[in-house]
CSV table of C-alpha atoms in Angstrom, one decimal:
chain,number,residue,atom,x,y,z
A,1,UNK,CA,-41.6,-143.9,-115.3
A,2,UNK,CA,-42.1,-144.7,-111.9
A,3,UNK,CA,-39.2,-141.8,-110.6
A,4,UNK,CA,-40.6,-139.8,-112.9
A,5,UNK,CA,-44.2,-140.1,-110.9
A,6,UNK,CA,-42.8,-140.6,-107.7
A,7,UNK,CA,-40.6,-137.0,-108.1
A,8,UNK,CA,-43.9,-135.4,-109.2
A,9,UNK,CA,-46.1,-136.7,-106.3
A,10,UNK,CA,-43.2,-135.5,-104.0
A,11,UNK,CA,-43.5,-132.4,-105.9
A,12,UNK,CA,-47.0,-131.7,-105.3
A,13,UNK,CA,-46.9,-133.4,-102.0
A,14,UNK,CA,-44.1,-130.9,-100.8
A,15,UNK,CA,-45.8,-127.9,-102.2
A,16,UNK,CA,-49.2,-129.2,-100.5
A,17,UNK,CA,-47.2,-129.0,-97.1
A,18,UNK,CA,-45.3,-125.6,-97.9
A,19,UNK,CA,-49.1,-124.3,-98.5
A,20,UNK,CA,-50.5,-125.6,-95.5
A,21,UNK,CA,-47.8,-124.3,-93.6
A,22,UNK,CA,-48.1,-120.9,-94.8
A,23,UNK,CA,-51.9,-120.7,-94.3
A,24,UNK,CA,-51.2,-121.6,-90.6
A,25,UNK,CA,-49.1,-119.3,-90.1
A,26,UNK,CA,-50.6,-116.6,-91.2
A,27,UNK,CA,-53.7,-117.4,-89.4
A,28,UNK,CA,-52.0,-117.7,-86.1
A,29,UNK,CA,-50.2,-113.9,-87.1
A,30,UNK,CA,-53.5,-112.7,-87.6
A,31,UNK,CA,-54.8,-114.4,-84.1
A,32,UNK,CA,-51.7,-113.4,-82.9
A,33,UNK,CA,-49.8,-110.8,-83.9
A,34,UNK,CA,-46.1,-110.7,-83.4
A,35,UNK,CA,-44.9,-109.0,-80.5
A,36,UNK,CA,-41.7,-107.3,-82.3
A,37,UNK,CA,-42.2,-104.5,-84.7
A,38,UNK,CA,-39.4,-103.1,-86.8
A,39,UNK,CA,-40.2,-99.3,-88.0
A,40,UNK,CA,-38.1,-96.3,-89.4
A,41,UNK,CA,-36.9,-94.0,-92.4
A,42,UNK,CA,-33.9,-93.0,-94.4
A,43,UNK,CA,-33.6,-89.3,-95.4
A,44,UNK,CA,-31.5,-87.3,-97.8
A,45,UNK,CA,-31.3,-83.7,-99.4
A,46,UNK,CA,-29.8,-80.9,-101.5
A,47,UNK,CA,-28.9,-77.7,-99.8
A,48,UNK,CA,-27.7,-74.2,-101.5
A,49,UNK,CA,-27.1,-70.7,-100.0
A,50,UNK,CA,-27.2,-67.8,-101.7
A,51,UNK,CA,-25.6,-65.0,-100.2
A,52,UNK,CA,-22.7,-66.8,-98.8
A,53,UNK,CA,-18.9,-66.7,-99.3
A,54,UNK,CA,-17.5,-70.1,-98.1
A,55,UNK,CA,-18.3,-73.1,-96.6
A,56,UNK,CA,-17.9,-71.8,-92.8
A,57,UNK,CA,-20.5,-69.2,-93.3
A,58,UNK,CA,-23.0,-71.8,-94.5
A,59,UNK,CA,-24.4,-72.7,-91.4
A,60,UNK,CA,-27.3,-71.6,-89.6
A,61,UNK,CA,-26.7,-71.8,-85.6
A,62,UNK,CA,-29.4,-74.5,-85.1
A,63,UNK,CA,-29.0,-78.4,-85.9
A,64,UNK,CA,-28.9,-80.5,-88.5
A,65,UNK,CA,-29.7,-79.7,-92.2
A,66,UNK,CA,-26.7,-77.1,-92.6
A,67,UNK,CA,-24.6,-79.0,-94.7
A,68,UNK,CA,-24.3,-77.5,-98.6
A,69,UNK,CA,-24.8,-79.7,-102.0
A,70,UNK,CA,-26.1,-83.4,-101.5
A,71,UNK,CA,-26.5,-84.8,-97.9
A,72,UNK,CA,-27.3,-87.7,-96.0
A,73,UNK,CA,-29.4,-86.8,-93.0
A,74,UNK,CA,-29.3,-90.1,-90.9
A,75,UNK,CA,-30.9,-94.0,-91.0
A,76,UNK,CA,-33.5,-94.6,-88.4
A,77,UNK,CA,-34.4,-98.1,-86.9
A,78,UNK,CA,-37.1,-98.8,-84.4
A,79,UNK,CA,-37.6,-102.5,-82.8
A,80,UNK,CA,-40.1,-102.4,-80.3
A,81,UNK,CA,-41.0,-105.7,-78.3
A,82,UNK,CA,-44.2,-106.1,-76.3
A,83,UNK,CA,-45.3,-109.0,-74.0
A,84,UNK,CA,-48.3,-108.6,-72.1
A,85,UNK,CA,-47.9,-105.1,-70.0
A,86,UNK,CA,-44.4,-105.0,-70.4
A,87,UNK,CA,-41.8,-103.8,-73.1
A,88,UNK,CA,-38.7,-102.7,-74.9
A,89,UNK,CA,-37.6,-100.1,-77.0
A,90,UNK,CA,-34.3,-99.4,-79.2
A,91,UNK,CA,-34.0,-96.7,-81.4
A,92,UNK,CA,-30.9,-96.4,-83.6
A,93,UNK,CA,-29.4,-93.6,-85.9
A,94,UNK,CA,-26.9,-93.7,-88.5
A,95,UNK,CA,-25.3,-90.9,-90.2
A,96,UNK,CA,-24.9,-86.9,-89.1
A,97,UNK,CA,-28.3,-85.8,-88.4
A,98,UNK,CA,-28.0,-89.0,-85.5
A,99,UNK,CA,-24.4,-88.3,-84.6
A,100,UNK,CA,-25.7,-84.6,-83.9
A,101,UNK,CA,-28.6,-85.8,-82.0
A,102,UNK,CA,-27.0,-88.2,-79.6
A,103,UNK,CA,-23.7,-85.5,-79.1
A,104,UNK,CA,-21.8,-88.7,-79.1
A,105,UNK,CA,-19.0,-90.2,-81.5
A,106,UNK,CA,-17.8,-93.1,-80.5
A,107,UNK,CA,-19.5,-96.4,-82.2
A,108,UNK,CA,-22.0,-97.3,-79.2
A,109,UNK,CA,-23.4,-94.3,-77.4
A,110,UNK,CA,-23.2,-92.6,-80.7
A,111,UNK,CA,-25.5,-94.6,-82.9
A,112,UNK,CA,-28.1,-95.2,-79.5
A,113,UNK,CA,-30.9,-92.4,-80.0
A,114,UNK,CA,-33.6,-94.2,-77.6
A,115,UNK,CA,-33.3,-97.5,-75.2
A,116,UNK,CA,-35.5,-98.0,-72.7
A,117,UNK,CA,-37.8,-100.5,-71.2
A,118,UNK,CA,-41.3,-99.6,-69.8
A,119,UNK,CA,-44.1,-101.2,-67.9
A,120,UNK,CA,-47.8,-100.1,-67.7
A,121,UNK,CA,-48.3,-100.3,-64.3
A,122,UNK,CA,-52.2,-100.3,-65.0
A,123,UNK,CA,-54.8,-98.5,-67.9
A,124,UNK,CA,-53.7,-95.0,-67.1
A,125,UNK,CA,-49.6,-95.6,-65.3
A,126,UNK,CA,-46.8,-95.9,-67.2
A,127,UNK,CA,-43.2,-96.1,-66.1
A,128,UNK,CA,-40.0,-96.0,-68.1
A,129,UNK,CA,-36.6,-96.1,-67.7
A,130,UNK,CA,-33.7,-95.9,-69.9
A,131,UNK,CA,-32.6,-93.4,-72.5
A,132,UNK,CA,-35.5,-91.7,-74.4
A,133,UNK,CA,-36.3,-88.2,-76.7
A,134,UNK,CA,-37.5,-85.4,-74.8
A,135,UNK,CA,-40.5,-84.0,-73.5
A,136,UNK,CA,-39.6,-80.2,-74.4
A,137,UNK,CA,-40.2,-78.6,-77.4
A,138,UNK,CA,-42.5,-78.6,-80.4
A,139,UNK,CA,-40.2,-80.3,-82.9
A,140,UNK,CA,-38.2,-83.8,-82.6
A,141,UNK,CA,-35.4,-85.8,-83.7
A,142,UNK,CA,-36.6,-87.8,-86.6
A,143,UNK,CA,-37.6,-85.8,-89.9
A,144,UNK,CA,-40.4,-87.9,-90.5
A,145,UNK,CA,-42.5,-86.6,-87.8
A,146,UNK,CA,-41.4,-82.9,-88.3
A,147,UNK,CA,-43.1,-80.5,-91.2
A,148,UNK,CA,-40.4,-78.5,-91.7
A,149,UNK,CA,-37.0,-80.6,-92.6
A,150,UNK,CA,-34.6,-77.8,-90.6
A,151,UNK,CA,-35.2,-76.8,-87.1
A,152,UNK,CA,-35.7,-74.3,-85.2
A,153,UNK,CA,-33.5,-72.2,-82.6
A,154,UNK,CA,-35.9,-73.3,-79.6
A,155,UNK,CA,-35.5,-77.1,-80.6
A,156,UNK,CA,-31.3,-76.8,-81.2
A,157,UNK,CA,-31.1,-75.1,-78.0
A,158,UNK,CA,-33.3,-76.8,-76.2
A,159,UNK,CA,-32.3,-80.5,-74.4
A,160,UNK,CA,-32.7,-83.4,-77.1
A,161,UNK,CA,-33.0,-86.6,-75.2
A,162,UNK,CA,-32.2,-87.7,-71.5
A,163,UNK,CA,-31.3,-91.0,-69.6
A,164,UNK,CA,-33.5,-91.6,-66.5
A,165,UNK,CA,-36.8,-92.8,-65.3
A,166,UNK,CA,-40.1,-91.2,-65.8
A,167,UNK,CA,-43.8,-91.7,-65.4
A,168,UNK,CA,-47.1,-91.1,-67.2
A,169,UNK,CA,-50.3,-90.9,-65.6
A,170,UNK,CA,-53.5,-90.2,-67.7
A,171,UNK,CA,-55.9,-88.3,-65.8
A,172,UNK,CA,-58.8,-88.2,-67.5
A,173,UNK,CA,-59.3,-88.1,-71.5
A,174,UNK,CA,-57.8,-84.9,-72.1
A,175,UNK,CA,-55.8,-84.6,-69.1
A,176,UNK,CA,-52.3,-86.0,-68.5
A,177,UNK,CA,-48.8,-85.4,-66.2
A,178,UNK,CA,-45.6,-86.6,-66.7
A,179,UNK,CA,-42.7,-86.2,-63.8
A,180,UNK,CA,-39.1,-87.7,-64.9
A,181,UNK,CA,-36.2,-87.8,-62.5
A,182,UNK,CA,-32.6,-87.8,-65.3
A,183,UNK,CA,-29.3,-87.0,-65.7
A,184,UNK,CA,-28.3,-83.8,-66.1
A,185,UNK,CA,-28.8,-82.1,-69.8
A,186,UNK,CA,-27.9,-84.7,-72.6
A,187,UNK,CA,-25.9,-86.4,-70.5
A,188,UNK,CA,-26.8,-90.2,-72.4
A,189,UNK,CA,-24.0,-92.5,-70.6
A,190,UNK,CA,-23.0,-91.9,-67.1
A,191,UNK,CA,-23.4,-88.7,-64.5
A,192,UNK,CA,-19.7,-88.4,-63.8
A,193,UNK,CA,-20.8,-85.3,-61.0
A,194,UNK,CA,-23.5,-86.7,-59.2
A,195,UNK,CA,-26.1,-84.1,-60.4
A,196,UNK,CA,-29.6,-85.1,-61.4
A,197,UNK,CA,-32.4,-83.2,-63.5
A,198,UNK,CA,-36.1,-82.9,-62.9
A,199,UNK,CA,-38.9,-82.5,-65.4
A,200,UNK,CA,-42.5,-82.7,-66.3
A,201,UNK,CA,-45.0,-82.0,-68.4
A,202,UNK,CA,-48.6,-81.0,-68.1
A,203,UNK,CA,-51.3,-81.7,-70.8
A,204,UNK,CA,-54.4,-80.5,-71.2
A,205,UNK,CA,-56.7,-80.3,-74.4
A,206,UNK,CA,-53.7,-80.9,-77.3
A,207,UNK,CA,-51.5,-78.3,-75.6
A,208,UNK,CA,-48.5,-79.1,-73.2
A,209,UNK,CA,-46.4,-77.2,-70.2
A,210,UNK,CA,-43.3,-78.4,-70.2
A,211,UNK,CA,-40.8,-77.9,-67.4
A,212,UNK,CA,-36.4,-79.2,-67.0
A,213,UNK,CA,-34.1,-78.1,-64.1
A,214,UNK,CA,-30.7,-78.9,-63.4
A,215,UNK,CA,-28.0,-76.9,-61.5
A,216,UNK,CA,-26.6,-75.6,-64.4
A,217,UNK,CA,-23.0,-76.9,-63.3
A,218,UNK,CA,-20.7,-79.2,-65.4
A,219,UNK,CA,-22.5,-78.0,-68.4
A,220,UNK,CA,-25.6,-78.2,-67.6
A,221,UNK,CA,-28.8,-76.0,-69.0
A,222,UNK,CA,-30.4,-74.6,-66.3
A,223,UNK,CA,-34.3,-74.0,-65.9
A,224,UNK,CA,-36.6,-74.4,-68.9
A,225,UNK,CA,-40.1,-73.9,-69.2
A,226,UNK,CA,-41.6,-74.7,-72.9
A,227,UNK,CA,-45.3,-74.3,-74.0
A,228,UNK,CA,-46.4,-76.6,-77.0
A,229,UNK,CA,-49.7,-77.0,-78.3
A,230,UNK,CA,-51.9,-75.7,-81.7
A,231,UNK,CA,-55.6,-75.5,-82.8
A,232,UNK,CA,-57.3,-76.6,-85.9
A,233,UNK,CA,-58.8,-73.6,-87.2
A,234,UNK,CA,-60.6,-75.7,-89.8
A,235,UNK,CA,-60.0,-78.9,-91.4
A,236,UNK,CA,-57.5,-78.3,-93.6
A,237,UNK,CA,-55.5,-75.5,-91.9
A,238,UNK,CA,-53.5,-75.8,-88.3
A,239,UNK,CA,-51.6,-73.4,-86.3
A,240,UNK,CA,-48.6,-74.9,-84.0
A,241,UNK,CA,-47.3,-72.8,-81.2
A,242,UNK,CA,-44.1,-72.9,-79.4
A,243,UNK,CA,-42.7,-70.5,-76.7
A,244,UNK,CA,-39.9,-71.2,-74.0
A,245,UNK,CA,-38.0,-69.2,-71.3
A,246,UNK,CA,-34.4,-70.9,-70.2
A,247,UNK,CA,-32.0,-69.8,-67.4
A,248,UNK,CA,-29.0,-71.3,-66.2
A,249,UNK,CA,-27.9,-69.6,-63.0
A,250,UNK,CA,-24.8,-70.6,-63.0
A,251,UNK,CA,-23.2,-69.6,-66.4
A,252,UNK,CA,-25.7,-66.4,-66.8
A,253,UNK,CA,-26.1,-67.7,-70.5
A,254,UNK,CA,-29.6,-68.7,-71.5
A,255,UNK,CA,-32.2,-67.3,-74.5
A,256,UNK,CA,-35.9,-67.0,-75.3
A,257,UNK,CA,-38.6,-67.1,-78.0
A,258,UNK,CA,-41.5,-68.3,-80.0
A,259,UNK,CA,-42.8,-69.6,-82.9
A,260,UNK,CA,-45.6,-70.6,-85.2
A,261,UNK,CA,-46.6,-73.0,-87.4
A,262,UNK,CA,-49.3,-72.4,-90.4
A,263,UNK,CA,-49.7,-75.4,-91.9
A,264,UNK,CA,-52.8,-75.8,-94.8
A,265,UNK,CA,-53.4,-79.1,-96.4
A,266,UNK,CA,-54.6,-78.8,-100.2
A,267,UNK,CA,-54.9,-81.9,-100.8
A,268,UNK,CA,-54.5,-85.7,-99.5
A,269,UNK,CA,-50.8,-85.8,-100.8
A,270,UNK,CA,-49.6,-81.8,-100.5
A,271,UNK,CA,-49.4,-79.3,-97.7
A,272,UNK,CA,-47.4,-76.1,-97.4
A,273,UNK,CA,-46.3,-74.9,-93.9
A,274,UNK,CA,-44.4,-71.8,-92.5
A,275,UNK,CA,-42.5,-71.6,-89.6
A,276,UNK,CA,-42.0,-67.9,-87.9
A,277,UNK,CA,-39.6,-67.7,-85.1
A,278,UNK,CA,-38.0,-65.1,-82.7
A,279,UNK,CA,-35.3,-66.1,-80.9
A,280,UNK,CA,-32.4,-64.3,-78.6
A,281,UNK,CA,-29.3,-65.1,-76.8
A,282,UNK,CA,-29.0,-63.9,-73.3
A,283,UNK,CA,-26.5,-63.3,-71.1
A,284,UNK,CA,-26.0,-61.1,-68.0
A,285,UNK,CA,-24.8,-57.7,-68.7
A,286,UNK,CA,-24.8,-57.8,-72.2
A,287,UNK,CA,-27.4,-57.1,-74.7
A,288,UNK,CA,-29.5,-60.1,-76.3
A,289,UNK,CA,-28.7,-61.5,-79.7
A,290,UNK,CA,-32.2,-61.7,-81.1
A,291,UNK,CA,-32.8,-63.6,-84.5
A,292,UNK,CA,-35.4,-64.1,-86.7
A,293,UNK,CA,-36.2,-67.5,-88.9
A,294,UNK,CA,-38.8,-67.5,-91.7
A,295,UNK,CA,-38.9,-70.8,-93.3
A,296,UNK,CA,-41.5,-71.8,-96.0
A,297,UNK,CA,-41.9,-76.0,-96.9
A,298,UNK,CA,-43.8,-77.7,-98.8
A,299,UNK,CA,-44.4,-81.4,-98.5
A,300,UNK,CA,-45.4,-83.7,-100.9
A,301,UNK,CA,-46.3,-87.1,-99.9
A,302,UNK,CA,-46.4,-90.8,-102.6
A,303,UNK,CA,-47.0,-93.7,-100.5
A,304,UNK,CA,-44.1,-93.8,-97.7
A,305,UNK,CA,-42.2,-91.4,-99.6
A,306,UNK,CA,-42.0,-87.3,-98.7
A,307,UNK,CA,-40.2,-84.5,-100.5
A,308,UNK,CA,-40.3,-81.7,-98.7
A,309,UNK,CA,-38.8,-78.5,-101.2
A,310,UNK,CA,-37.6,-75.9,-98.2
A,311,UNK,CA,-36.6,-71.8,-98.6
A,312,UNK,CA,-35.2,-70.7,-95.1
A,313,UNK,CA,-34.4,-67.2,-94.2
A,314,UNK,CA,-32.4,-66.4,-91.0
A,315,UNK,CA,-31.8,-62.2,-90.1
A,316,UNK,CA,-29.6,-61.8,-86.9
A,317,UNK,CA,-30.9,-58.1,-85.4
A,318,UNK,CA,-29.2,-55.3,-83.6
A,319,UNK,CA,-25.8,-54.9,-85.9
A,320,UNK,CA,-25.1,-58.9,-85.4
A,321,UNK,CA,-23.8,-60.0,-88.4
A,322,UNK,CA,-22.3,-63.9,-88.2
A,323,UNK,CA,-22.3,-64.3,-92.2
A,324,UNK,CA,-20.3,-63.4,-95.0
A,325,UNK,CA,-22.1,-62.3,-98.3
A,326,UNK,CA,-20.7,-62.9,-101.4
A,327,UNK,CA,-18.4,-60.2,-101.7
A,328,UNK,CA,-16.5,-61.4,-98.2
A,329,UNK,CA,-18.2,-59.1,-96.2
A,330,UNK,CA,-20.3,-59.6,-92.8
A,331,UNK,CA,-23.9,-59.8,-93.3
A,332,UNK,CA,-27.1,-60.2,-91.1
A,333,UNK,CA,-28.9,-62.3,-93.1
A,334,UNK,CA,-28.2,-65.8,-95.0
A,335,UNK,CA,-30.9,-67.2,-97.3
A,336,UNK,CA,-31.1,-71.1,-98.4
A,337,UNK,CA,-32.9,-73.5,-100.4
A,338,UNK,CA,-32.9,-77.2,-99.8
A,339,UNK,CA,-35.3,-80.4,-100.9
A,340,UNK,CA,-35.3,-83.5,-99.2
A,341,UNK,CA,-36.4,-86.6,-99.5
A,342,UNK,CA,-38.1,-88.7,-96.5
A,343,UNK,CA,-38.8,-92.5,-96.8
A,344,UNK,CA,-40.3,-93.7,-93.9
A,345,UNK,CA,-41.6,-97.5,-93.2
């Protein structure tokens, strides 16, 4: 009898300390809250073209998304660590949308989408240095912070992440500048030719100037200058604009367009958005390949989850015709439908 009350009392007495542990900690999380956060999301989808006559005419010439049937799009992690006015940041990708993104396949450099570190100097300086997502362009990497799950010509085209240093200076409450000093375009390890970018960005009001310059050499892409921005033209419904202009000197290639961005909100947990592009090729003395992308999304959000149902149309102009239709014959014009599925946490 006695174990039997002595086991019990531990029992209790155990569970009394596990409980008084618990309730400690989580008063000191809420006094002070962990500096290391974990975020990210996992994405998926189903893609079908319908005019198209094998599997190498499925593709659209922009990234990501152009795989047909089911897909995996990539697995995004994001630790951040903050002490005081100082901080780290790794961002990893999995899969092909990542693989595509970071233009690297080797097991490192090819999983590393962001790392860098960064110090806020004081309320309105910020530096950072190490490897981090562009400045240029309306759309990004991840899906989750996209509307439409495909991109667009100006975003494939355009640089998707550099390795340097750059700084952020907050001019007033609606005013900001950002110069960077990086490698050269997408160049994420080493610059092997002693080259170096330049680049900033100018906000003011919700809409951005956005600037990039290399040499061009080794691969590089030249001047860009990229316009971002949108309005709320009432509560529910936006209007995104993107336009850029890119040069590169040295290989005479480069391209142009523009874009919008509808987007109406009909309720808390659906929106439908449209993308219009126009986009061409350049290059010195021959005529520009213009093309122009119609893509309709919905997206239909349940607590962290999105499915975003997607029909894309994309019509290459002036007798271009990169496709094959179902009969075997080149077309202008590929049509597709996709859904996908966003979880983000």
């Amino acid at each position: 009898m006695k174990s039997i009350i002595f086991t019990n009392y531990t029992k209790y007495l155990l569970f009394g300390i596990v409980l008084s542990l618990g309730i400690n900690l989580q008063a000191q999380e809420e006094e002070s809250p962990s500096p290391f956060t974990l975020s990210g999301s996992v994405d998926a989808y189903f893609r079908t073209t319908f005019t198209d006559a094998g599997a190498a005419t499925t593709a659209t010439p922009t990234s990501f998304a152009n795989q047909t049937g089911f897909a995996l799009g990539m697995a995004n992690l994001i630790g951040t660590y903050e002490a005081g006015s100082t901080g780290v940041v790794v961002d990893l990708v999995f899969g092909p949308r990542g693989t595509e993104a970071t233009f690297e396949n080797d097991v490192l450099n090819g999983i590393i989408n962001q790392a860098y570190a960064y110090w806020n100097v004081s309320e309105n300086t910020t530096l950072t240095i190490g490897r981090f997502n562009t400045w240029v362009g309306y759309e990004v990497i991840s899906p989750a912070a996209n509307f439409n799950y495909s991109v667009s010509y100006l975003f494939s085209n355009g640089p998707f992440s550099h390795l340097g240093v750059k700084a952020d200076f907050t001019l007033s409450d609606d005013i900001s500048l950002m110069l960077a000093v990086t490698n050269p375009w997408d160049t994420n390890d080493i610059s092997a030719s002693g080259e170096y970018a330049l680049g900033g960005q100018l906000g003011a009001y919700g809409q951005y100037l956005n600037l990039y310059y290399d040499s061009g050499s080794n691969g590089g892409l030249g001047f860009e200058i990229d316009y971002t921005g949108g309005f709320d033209l009432t509560e529910d419904f936006f209007m995104g604009i993107n336009a850029a202009y890119n040069n590169n000197s040295e290989t005479d290639l480069g391209f142009y367009g523009a874009a919008l961005y509808p987007q109406y909100k009909t309720s808390d947990d659906f929106a439908v958005g449209l993308r219009g592009e126009y986009f061409a090729f350049t290059a010195d003395g021959l005529d520009d390949v213009p093309v122009f992308g119609l893509t309709l999304t919905g997206s239909f959000t349940k607590e962290n989850l999105i499915i975003k149902p997607e029909i894309r149309l994309d019509s290459f102009m002036d007798d271009n015709e990169p496709f094959l239709d179902s009969d075997g014959l080149a077309t202008n014009n590929l049509s597709s439908f996709l859904i996908a599925a966003i979880y983000s946490f």
